[in-house]
Tab-separated table of N, CA and C in Angstrom:
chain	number	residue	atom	x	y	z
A	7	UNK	N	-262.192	28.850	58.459
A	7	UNK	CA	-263.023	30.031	58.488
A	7	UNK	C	-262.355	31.115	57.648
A	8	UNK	N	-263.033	32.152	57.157
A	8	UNK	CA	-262.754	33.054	55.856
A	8	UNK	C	-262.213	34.126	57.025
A	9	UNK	N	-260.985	34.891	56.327
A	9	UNK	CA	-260.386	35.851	57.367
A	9	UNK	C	-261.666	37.059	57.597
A	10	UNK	N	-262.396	37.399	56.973
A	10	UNK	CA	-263.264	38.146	57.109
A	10	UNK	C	-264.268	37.851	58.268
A	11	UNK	N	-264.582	36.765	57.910
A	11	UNK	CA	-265.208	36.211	59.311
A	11	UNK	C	-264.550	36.165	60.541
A	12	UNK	N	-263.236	36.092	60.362
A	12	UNK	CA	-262.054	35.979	61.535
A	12	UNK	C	-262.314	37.321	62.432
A	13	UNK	N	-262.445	38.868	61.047
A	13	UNK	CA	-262.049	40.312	61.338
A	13	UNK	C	-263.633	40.318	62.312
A	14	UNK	N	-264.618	40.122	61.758
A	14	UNK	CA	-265.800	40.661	61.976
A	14	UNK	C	-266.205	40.037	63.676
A	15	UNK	N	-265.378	38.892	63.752
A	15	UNK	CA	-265.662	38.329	64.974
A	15	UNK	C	-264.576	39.034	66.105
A	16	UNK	N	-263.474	39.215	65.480
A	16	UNK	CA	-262.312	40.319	66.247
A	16	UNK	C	-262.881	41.383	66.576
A	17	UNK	N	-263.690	42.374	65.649
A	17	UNK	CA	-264.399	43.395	65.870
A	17	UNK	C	-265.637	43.515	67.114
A	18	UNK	N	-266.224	41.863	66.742
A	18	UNK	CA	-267.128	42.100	68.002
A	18	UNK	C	-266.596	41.497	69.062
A	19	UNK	N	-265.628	41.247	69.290
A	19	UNK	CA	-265.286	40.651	70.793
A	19	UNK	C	-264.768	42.190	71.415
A	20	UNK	N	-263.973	43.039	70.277
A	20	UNK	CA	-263.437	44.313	71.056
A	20	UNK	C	-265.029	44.811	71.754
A	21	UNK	N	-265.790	45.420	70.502
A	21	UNK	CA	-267.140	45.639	71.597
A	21	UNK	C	-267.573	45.173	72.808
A	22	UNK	N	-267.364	43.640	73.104
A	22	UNK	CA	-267.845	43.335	74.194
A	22	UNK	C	-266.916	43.411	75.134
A	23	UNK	N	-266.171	43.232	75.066
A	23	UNK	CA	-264.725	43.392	75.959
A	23	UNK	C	-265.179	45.055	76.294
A	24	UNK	N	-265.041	45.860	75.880
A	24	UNK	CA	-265.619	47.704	75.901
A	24	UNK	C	-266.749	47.485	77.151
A	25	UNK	N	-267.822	46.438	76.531
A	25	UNK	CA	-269.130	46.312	76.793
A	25	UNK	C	-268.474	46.382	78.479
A	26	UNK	N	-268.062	44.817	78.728
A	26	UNK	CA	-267.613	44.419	80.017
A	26	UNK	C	-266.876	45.305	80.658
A	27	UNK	N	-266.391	46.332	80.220
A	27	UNK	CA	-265.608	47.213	81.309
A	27	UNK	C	-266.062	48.209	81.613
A	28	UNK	N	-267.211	48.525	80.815
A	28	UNK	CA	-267.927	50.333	81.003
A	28	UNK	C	-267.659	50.920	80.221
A	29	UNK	N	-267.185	50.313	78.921
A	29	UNK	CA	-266.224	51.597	78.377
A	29	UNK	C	-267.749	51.552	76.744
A	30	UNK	N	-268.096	53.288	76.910
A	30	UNK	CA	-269.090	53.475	75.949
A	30	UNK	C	-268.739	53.356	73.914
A	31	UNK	N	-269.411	52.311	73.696
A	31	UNK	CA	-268.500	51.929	72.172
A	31	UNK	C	-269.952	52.361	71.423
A	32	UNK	N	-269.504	52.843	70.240
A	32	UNK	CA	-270.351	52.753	69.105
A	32	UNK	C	-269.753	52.422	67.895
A	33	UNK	N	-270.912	52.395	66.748
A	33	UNK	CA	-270.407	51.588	65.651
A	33	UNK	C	-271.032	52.542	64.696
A	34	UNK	N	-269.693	52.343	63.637
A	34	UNK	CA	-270.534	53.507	62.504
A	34	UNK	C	-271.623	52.513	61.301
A	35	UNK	N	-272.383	53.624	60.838
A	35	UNK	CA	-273.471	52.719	60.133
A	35	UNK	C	-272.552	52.446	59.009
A	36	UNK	N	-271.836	52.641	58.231
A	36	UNK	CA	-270.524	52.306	56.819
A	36	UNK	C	-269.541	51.948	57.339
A	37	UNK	N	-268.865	50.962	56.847
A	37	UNK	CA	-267.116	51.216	57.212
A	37	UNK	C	-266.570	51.215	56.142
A	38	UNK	N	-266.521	52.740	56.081
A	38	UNK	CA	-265.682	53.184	54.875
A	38	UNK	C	-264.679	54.661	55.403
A	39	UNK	N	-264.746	54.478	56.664
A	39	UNK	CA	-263.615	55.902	57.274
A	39	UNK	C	-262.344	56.033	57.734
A	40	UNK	N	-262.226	53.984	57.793
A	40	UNK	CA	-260.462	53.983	57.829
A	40	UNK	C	-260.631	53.896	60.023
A	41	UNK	N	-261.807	53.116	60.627
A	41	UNK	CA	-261.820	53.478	61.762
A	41	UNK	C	-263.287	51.821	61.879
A	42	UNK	N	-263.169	51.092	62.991
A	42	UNK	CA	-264.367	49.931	63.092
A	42	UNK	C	-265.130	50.869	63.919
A	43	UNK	N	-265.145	51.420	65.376
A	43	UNK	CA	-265.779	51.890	66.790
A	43	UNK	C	-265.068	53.191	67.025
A	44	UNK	N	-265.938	53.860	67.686
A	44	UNK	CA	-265.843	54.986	68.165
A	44	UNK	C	-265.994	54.776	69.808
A	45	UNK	N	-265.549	55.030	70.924
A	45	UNK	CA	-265.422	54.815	72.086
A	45	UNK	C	-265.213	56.294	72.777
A	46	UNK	N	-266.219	56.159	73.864
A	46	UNK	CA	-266.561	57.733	74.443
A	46	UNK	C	-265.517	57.761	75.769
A	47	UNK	N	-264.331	58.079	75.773
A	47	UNK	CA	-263.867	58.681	76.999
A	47	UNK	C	-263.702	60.127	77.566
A	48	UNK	N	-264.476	60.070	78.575
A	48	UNK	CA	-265.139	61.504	79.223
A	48	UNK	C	-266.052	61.843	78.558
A	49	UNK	N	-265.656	63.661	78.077
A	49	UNK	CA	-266.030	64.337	77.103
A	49	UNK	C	-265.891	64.057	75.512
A	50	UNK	N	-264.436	63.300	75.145
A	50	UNK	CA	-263.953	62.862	74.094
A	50	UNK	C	-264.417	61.692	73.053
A	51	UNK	N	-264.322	62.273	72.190
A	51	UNK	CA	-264.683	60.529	71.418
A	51	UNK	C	-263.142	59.835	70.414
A	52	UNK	N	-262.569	58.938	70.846
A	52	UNK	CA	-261.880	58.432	69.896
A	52	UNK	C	-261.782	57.100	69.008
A	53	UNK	N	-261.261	57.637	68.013
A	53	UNK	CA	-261.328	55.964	66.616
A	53	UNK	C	-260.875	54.964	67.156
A	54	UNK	N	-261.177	53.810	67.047
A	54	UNK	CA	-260.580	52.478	67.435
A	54	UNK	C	-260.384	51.760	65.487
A	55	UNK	N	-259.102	51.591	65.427
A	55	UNK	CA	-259.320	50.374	64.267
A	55	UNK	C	-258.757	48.978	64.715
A	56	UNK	N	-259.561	47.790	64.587
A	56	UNK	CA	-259.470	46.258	64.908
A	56	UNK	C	-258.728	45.439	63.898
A	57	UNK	N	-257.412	44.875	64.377
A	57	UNK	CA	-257.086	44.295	63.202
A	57	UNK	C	-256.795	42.723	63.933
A	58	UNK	N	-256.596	41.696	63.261
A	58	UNK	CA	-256.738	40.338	64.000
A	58	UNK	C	-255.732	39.124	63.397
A	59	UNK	N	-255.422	38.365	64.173
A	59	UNK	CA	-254.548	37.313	63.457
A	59	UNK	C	-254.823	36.279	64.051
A	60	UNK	N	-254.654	35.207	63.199
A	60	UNK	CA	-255.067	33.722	63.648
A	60	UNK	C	-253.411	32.561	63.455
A	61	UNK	N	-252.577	33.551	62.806
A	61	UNK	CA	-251.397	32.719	62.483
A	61	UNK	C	-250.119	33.311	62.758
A	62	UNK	N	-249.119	32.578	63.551
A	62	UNK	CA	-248.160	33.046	63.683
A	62	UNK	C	-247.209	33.447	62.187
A	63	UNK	N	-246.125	34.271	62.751
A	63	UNK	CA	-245.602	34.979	61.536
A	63	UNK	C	-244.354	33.800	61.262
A	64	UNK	N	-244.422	34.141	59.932
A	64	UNK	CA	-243.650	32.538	59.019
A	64	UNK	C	-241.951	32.754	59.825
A	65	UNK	N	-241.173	34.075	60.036
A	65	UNK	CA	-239.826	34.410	60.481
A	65	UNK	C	-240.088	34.425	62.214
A	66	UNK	N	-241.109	34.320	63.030
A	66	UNK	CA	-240.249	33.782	64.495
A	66	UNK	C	-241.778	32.960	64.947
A	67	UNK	N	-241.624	31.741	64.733
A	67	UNK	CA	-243.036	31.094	65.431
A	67	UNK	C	-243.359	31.616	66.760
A	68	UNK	N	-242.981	32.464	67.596
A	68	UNK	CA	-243.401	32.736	68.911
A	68	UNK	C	-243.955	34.277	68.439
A	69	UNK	N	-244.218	34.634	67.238
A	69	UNK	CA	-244.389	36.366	67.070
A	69	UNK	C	-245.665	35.997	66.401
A	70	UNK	N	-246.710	37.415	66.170
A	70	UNK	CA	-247.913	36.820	65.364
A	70	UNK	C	-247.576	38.307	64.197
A	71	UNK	N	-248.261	38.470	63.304
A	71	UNK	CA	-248.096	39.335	62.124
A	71	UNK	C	-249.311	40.008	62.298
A	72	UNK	N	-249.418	41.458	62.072
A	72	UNK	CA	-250.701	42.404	61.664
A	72	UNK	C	-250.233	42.602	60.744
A	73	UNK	N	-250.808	43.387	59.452
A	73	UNK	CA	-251.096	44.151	58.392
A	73	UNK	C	-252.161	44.960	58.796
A	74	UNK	N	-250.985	46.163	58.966
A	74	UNK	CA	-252.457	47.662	59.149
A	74	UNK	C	-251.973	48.424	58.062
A	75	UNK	N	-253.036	48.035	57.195
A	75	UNK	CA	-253.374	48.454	56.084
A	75	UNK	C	-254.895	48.976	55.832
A	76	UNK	N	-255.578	50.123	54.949
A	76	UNK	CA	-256.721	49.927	54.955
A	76	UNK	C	-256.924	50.186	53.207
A	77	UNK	N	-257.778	48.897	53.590
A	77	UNK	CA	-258.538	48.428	51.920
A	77	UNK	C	-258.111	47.373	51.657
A	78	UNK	N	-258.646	47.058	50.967
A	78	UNK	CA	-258.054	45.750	50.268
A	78	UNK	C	-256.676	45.795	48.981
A	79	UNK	N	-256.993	47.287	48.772
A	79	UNK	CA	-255.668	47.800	47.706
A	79	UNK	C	-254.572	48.025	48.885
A	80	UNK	N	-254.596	48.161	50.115
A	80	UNK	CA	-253.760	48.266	50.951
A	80	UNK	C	-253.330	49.730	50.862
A	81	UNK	N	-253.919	50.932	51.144
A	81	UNK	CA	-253.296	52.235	51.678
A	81	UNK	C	-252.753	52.370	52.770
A	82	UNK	N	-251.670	52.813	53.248
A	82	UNK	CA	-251.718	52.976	54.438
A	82	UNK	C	-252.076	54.000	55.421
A	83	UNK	N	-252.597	54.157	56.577
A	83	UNK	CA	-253.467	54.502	57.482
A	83	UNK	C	-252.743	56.411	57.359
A	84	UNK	N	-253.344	57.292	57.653
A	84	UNK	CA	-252.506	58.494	57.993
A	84	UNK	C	-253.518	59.148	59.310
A	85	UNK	N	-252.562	60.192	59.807
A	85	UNK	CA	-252.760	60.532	61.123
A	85	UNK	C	-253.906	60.633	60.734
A	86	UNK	N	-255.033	60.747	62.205
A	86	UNK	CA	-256.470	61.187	62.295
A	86	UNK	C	-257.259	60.171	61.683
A	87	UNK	N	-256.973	59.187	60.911
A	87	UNK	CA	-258.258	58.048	60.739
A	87	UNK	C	-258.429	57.936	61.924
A	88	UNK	N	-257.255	56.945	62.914
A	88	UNK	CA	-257.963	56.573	64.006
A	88	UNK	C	-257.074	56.917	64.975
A	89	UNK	N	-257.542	56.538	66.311
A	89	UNK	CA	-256.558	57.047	67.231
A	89	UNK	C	-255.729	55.817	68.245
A	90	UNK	N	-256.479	54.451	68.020
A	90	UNK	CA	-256.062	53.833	68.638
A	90	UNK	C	-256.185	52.443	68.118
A	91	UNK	N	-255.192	51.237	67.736
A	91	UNK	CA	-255.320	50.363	66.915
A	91	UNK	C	-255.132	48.927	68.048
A	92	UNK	N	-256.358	48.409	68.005
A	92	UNK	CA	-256.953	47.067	68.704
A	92	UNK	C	-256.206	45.641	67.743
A	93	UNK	N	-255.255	45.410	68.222
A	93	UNK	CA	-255.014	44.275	67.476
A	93	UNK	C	-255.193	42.707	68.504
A	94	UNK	N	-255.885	42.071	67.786
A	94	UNK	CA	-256.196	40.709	68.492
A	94	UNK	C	-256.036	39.671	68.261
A	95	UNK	N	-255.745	38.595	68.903
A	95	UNK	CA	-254.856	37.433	68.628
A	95	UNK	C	-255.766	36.303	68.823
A	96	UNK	N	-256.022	35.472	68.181
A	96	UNK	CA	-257.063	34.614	68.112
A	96	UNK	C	-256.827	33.400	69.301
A	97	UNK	N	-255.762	32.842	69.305
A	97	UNK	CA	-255.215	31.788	69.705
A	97	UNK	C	-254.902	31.925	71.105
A	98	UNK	N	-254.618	33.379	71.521
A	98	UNK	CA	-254.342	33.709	72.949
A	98	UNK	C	-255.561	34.556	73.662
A	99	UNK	N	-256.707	34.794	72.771
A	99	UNK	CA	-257.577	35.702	73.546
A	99	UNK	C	-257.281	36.578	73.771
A	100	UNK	N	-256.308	37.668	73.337
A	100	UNK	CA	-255.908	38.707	73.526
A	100	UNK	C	-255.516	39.771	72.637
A	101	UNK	N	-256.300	41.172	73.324
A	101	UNK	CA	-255.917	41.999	72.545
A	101	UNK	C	-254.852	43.234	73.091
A	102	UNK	N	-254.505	43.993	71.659
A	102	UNK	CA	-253.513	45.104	72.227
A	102	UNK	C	-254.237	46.337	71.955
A	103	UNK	N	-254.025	47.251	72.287
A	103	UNK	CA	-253.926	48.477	72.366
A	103	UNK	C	-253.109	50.076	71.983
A	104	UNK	N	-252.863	49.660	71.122
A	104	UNK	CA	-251.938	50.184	70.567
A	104	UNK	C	-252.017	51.825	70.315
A	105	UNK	N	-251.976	52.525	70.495
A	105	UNK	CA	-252.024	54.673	70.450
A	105	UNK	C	-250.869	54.307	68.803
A	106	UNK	N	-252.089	55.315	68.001
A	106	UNK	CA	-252.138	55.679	66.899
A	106	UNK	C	-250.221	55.975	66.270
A	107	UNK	N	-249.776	56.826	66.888
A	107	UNK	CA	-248.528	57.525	67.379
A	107	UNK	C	-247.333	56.473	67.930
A	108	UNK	N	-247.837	55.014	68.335
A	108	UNK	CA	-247.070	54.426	68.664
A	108	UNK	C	-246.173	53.373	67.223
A	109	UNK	N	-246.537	53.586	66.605
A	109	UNK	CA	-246.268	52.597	65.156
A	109	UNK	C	-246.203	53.308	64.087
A	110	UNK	N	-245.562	52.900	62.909
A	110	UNK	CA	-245.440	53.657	61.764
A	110	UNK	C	-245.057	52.978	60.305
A	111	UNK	N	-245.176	51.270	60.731
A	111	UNK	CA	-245.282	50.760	59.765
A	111	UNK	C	-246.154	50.043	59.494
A	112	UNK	N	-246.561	49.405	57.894
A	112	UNK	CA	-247.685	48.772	58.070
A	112	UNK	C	-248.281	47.597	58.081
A	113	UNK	N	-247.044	46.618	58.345
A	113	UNK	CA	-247.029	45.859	59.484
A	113	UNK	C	-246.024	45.322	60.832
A	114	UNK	N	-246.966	44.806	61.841
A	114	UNK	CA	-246.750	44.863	62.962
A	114	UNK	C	-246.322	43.660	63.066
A	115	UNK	N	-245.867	43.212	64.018
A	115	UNK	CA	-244.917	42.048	64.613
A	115	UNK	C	-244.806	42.339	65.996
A	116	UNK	N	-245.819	41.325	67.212
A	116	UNK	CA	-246.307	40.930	67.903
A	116	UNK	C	-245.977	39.618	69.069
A	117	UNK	N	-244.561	39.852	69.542
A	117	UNK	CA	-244.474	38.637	70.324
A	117	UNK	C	-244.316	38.677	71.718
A	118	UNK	N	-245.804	37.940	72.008
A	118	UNK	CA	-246.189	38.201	73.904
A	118	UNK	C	-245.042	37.869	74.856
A	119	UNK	N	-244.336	36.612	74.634
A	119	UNK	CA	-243.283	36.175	74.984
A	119	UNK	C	-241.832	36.835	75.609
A	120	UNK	N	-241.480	37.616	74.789
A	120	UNK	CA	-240.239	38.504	74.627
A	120	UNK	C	-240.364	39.780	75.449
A	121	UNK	N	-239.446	40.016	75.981
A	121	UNK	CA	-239.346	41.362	76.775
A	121	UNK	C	-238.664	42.374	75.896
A	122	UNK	N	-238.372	42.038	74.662
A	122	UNK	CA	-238.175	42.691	73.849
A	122	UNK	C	-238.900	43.001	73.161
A	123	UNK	N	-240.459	42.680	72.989
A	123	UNK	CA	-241.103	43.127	72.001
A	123	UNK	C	-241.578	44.771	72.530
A	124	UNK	N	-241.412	45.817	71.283
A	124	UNK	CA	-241.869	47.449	72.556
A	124	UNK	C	-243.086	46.990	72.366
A	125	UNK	N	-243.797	46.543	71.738
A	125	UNK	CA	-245.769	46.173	71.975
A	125	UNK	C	-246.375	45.535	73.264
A	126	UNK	N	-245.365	45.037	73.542
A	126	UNK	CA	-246.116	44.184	75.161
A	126	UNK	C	-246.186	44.989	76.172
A	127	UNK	N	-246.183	46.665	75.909
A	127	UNK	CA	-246.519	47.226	76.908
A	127	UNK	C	-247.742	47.440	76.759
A	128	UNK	N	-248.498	47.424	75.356
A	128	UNK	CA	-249.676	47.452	75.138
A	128	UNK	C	-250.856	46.394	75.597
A	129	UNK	N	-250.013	45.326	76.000
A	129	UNK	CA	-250.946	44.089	76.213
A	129	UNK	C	-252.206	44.166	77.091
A	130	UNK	N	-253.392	44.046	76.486
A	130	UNK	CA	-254.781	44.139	77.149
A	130	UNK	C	-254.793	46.140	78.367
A	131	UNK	N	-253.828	46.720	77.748
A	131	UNK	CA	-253.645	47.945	78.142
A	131	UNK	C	-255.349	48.528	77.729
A	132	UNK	N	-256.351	48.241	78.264
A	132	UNK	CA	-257.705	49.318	78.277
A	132	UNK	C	-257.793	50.384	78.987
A	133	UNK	N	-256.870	50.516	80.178
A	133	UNK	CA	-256.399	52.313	80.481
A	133	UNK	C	-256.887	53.325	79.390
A	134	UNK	N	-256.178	53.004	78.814
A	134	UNK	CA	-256.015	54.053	77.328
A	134	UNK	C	-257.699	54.479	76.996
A	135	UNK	N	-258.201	53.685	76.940
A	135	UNK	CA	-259.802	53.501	76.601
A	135	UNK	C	-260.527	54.417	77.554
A	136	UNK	N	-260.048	54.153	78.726
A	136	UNK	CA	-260.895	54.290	79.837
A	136	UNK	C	-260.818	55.949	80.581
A	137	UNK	N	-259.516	56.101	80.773
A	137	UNK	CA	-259.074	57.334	81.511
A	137	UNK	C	-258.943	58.297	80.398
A	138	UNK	N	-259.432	59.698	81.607
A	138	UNK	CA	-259.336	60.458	80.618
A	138	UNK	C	-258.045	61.831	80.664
């Protein structure tokens, strides 16, 4: 399957996953803002960007690789595109949650396994989504 098809199906599982918990998602009519969903907590509205992997990373087979990058020229992201970065793992059904503020490079390295990874506090963390 074409990674695009991979992203677009990552994108809609976050929606439904949103769907299934209550949590109010919308979708912009372009994606051209550096952001997939917009998600209503409370009064607030914040960016969600979806990024997805289907392959572990070539340096620790138990870790998976993001590239949060946006474009295909690869810019990298700056404050205020989005506020919260959905990364999802094909192979485990699972996504993270990641606060905008929590990362700063542009790519990520992802291993569920390890109590060392600082990301596994993010694991299927939809709090963030939800509370306001």
């Amino acid at each position: 399957m074409h990674s695009t098809a991979k992203g677009i199906i990552a994108e809609k599982k976050f929606a439904l996953r949103c769907l299934e918990l209550g949590i109010p998602v919308l979708t912009p009519l372009i994606d051209q803002n550096g952001f997939d969903y917009v998600i209503q907590k409370g009064d607030r509205f914040e960016k969600i960007q979806v990024k997805s992997t289907a392959v572990h990373d070539k340096r620790n087979k138990n870790s998976y690789r993001f590239t949060v990058k946006r474009g295909a020229v690869g810019f990298k992201y700056s404050e205020g595109d989005f506020d919260y970065l959905a990364c999802y793992i094909f192979e485990l059904n699972l996504f993270y949650i990641i606060p905008f503020s929590c990362f700063s490079a542009m790519t990520i390295r992802i291993n569920p396994t390890s109590t060392k990874c600082k990301y596994n506090n993010y694991k299927e963390e939809w709090s963030f989504l939800t509370e306001s």
